[in-house]
CSV table of C-alpha atoms and ligand atoms in Angstrom, one decimal:
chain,number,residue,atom,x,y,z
A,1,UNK,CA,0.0,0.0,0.0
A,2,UNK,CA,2.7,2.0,0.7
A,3,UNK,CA,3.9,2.7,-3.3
A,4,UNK,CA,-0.1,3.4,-3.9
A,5,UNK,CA,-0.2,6.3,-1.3
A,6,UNK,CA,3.1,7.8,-2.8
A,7,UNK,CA,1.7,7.6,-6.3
A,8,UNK,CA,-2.1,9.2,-4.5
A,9,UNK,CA,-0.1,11.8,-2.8
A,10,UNK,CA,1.6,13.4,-6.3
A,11,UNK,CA,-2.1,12.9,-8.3
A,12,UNK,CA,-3.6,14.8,-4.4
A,13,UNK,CA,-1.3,17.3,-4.5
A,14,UNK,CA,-2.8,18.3,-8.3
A,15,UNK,CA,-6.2,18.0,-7.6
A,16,UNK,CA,-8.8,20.9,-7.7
A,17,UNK,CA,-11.9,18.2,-7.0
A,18,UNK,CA,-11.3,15.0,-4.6
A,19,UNK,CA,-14.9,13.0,-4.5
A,20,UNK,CA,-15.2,10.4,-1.7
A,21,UNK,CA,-18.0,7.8,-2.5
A,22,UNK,CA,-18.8,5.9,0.1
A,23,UNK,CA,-21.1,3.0,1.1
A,24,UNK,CA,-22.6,0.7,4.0
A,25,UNK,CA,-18.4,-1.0,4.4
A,26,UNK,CA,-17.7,2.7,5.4
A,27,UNK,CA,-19.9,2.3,8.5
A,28,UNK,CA,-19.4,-1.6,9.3
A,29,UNK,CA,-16.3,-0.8,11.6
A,30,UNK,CA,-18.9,1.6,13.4
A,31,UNK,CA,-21.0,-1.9,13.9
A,32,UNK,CA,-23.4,-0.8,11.9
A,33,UNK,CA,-24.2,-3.9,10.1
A,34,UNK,CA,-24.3,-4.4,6.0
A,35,UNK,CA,-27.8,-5.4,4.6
A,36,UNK,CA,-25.6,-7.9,2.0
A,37,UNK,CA,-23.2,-9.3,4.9
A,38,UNK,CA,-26.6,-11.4,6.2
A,39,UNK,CA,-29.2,-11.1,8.2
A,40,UNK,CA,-27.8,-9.6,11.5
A,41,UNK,CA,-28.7,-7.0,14.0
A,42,UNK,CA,-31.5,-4.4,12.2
A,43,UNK,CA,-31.8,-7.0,9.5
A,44,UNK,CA,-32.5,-10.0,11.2
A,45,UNK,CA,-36.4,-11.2,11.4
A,46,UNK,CA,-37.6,-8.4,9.2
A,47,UNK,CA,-38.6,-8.6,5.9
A,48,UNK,CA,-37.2,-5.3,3.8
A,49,UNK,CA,-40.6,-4.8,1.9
A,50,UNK,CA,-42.2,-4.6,5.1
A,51,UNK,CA,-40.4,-2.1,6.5
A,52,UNK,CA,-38.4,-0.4,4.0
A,53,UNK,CA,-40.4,-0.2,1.1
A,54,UNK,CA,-43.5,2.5,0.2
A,55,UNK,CA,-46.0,-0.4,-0.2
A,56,UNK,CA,-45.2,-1.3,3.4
A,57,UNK,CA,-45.1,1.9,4.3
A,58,UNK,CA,-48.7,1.9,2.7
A,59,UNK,CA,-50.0,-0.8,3.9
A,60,UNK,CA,-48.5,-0.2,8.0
A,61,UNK,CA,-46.8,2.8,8.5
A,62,UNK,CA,-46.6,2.2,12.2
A,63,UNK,CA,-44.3,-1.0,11.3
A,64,UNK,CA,-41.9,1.4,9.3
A,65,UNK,CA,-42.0,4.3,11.8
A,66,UNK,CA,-41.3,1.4,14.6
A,67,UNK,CA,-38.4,-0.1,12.7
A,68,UNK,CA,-36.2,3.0,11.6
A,69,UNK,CA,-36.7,4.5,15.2
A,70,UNK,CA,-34.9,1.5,16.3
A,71,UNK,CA,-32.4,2.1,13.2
A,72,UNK,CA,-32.0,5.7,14.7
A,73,UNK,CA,-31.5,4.4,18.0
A,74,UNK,CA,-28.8,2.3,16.8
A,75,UNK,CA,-27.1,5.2,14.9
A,76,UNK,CA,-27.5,7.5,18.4
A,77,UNK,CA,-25.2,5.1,20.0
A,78,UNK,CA,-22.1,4.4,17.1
A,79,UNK,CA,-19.3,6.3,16.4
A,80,UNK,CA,-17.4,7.7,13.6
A,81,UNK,CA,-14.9,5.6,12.7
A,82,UNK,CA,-11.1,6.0,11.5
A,83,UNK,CA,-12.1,5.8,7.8
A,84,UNK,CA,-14.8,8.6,8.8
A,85,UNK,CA,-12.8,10.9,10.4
A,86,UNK,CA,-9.3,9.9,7.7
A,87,UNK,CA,-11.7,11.3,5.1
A,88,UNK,CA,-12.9,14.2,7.1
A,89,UNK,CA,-9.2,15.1,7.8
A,90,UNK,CA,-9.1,15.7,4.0
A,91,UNK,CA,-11.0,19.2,3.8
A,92,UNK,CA,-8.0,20.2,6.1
A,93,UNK,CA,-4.9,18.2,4.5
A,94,UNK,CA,-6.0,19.5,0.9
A,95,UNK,CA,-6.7,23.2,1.9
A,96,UNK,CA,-6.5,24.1,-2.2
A,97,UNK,CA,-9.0,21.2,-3.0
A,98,UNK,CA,-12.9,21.1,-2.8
A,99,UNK,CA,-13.6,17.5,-1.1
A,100,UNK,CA,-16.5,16.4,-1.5
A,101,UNK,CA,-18.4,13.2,-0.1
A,102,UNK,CA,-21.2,11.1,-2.0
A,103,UNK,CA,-22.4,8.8,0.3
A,104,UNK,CA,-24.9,5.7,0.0
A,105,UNK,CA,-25.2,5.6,3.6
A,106,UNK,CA,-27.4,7.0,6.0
A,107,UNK,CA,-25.9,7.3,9.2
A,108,UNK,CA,-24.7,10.7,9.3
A,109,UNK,CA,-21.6,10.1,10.1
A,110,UNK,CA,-19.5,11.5,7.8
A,111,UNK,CA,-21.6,14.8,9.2
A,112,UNK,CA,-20.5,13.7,12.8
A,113,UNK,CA,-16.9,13.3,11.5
A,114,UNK,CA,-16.5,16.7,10.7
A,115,UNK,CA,-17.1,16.5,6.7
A,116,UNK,CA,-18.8,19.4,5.5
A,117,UNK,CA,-20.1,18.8,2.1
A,118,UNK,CA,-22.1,15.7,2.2
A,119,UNK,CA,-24.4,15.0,-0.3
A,120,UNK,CA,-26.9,11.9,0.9
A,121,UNK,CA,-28.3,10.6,-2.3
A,122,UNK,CA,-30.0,7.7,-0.1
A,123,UNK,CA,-31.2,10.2,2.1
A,124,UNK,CA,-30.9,10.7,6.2
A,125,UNK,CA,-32.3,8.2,8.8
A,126,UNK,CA,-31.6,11.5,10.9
A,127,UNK,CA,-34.8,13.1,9.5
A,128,UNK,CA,-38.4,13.2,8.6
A,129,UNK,CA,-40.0,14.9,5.6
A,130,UNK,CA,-43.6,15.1,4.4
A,131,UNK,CA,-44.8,11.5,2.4
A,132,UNK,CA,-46.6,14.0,0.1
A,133,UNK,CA,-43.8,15.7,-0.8
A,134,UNK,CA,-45.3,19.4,0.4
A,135,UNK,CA,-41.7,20.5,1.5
A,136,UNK,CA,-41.7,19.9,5.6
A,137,UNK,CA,-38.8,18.6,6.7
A,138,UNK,CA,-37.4,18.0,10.2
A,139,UNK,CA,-35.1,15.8,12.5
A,140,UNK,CA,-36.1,12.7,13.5
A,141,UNK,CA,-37.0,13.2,17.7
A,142,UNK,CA,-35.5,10.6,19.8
A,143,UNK,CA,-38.1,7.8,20.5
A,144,UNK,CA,-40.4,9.1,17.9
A,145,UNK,CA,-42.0,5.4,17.1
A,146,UNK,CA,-45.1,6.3,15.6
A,147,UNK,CA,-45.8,7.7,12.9
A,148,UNK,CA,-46.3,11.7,12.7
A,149,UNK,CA,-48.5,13.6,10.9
A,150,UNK,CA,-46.9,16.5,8.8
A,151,UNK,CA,-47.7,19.9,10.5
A,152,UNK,CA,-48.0,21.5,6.9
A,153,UNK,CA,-50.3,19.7,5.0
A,154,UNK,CA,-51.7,16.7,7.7
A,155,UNK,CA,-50.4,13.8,5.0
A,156,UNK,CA,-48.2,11.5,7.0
A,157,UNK,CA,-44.8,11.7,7.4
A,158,UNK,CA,-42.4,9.2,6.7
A,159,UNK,CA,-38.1,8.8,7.4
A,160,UNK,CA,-36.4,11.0,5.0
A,161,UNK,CA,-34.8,7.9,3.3
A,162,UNK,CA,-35.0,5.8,-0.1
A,163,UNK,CA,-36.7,2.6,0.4
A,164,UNK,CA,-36.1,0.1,-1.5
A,165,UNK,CA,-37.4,0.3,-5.5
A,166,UNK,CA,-37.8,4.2,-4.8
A,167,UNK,CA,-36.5,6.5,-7.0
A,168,UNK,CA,-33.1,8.8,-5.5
A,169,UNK,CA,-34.2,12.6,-5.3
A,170,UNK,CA,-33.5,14.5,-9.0
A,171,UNK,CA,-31.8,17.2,-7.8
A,172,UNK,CA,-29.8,15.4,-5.0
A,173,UNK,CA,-28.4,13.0,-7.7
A,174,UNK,CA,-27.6,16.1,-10.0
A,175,UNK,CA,-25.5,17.3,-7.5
A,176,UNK,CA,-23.6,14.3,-7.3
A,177,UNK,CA,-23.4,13.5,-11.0
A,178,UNK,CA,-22.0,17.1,-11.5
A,179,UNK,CA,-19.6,16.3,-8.6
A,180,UNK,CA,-18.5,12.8,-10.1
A,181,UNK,CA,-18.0,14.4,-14.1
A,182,UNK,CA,-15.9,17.2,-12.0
A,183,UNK,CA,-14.0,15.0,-10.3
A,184,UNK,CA,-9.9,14.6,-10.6
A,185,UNK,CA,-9.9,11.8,-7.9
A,186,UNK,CA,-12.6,9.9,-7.6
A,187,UNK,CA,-12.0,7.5,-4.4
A,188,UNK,CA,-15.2,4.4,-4.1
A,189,UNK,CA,-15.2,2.9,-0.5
A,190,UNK,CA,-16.8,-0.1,0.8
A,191,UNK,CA,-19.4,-0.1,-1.6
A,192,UNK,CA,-20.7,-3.4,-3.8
A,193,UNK,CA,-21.1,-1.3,-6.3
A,194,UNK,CA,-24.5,-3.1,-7.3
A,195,UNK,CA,-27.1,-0.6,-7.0
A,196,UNK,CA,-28.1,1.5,-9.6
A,197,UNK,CA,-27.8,4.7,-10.6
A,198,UNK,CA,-25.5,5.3,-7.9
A,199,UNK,CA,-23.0,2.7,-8.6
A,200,UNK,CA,-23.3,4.5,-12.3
A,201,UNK,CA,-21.1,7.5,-10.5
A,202,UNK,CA,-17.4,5.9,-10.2
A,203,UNK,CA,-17.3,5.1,-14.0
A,204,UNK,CA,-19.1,8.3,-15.2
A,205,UNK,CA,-16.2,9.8,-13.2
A,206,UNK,CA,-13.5,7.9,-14.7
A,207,UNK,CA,-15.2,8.8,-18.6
A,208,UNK,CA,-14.8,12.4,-17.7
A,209,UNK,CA,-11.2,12.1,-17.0
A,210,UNK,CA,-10.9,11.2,-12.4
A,211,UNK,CA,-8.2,8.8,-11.6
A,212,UNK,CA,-10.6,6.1,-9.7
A,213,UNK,CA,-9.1,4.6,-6.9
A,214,UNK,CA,-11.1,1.8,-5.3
A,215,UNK,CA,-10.8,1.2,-1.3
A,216,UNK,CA,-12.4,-2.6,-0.7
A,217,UNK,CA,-11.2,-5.6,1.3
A,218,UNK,CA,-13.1,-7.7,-1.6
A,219,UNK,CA,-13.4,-7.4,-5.0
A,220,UNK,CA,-16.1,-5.5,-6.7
A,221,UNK,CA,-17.3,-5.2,-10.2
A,222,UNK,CA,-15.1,-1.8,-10.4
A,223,UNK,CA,-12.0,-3.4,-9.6
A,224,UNK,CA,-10.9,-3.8,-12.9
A,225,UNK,CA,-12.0,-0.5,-14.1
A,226,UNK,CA,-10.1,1.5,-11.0
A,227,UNK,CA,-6.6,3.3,-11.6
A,228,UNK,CA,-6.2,1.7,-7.9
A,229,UNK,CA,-8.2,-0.9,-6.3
A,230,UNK,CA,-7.1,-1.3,-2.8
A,231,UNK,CA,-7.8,-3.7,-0.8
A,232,UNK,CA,-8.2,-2.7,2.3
A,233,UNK,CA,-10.3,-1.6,4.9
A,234,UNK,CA,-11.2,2.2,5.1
A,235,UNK,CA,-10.5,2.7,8.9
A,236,UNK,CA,-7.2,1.1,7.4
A,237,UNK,CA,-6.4,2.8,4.5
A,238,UNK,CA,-7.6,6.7,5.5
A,239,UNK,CA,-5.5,6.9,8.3
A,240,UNK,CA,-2.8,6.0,6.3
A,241,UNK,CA,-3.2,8.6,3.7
A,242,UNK,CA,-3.7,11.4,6.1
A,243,UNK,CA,-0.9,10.0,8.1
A,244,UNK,CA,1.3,10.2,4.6
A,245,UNK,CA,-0.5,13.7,3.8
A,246,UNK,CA,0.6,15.2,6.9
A,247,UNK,CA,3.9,14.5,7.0
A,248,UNK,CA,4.4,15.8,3.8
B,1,APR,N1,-13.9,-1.1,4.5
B,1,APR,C1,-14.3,-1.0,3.2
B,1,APR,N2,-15.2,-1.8,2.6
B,1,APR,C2,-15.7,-2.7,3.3
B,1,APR,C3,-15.4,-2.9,4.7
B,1,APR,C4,-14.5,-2.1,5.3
B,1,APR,N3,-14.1,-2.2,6.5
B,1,APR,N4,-16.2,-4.0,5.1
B,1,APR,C5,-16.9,-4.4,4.1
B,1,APR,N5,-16.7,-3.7,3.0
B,1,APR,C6,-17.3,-3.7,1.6
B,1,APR,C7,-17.8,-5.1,1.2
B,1,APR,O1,-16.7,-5.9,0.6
B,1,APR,C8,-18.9,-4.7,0.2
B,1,APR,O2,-18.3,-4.6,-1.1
B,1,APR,O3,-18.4,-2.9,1.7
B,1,APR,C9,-19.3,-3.3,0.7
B,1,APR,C10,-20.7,-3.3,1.3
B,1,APR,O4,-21.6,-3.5,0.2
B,1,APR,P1,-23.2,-3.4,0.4
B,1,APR,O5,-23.6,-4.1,1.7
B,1,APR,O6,-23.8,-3.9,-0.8
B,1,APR,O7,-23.4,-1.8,0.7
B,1,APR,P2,-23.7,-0.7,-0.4
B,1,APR,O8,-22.9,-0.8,-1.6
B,1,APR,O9,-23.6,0.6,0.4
B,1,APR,O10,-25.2,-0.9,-0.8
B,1,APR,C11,-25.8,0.1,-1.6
B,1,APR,O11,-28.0,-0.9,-1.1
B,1,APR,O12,-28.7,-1.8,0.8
B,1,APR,C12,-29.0,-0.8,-0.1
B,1,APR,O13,-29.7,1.4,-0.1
B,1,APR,C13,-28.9,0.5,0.6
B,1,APR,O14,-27.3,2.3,0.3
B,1,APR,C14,-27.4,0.9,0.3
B,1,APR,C15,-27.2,0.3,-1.1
């Protein structure tokens, strides 16, 4: 690894636009268990079109409000891990970049690490919004387990999250398209790379010219595309590179 972050560090050192893409292996060091890694913790007993789908959410809303309170409770308790805060460190290490992170995840802790340009294009388990789409939205209040009615308009409201088979918010994903084709470095981490359109991001970035480095103990289905594809963990490899950054 050592060779790759000397090689990172020259292509860091010319880069106007670093984009961090990140996914659910960001957060499993946090304990914050992967829906693909099996049926554990939040995932274990529950079927996902129950309680993370909008025909669930149709059908028994108080089942969905029940569930991703206890998601939120789980979230309450973890930390930020080393990958988290080894990427936040980047705003500060790369003071004539624009770093900016695309995550899958909805934790909120990249927010938590310190990052400050975070663009959620799965949404926030940290927040409400109106099911109707009339434009409240607010943070999700700590054992809120059944479901609230929007103040603005009286539909219901729901988690401020993508469900399953849901299509991502337009002008979220813009913003994270127009970050991707901008892109000199384009890092993907501890993500399978399997749902769509996000995992359309890393190779629009590489057509439009990024350098695509891959951070993944496994393989993925971008490993042969990336410039890099490191395999490693991220609370592994970021402290590594900020390490090597500030020594510099
Ligand atoms: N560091 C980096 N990567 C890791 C680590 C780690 N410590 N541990 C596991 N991984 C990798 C796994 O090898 C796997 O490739 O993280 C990836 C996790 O993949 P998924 O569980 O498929 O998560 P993700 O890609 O974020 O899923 C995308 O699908 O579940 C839905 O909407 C949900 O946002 C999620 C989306």
């Amino acid at each position: 690894m050592d060779k790759t972050i000397a090689n990172l560090l020259t292509a860091l050192a010319k880069a106007s636009e670093v984009v961090i893409f990140t996914g659910a292996g960001l957060s499993a060091d946090s304990g914050i268990p992967t829906f693909r890694d099996g049926a554990t913790g939040l995932w274990a007993n529950i079927d996902p079109e129950e309680v993370a789908s909008i025909e669930g959410f149709r059908k028994a809303p108080e089942k969905v409000w029940a569930w991703h309170e206890a998601m939120r409770a789980l979230f309450a308790k973890v930390r930020p891990n080393a990958g988290h805060e080894g990427i936040a460190a980047l705003e500060s290490l790369l003071p004539d970049a624009r770093v900016t992170v695309i995550t899958q995840n909805i934790d909120g802790l990249h927010q938590a690490s310190g990052s400050t340009r975070v663009i959620e294009i799965h949404g926030s388990a940290l927040r409400i919004r109106c099911h109707r789409h009339c434009g409240f939205v607010d943070p999700w209040q700590a054992g809120q387990s059944a479901p609230r009615q929007c103040p603005s308009c009286g539909a219901l409201a729901r988690p401020d999250v993508v469900w399953f088979g849901e299509a991502l918010d337009e002008d979220v994903f813009s913003l994270a398209a127009e970050a991707a084709f901008d892109a000199d470095i384009f890092f993907t981490v501890g993500t399978s790379a399997i749902i769509q359109p996000a995992a359309s991001l890393p190779m629009a970035a590489k057509e439009y010219g990024a350098l695509l480095v891959e951070i993944n103990p496994h393989q993925t289905p971008f490993s042969e595309h990336a410039n890099y594809s490191i395999r490693a963990g991220a609370s592994e490899f970021f402290p590594a590179l900020r390490k090597a950054l500030a020594e510099e």
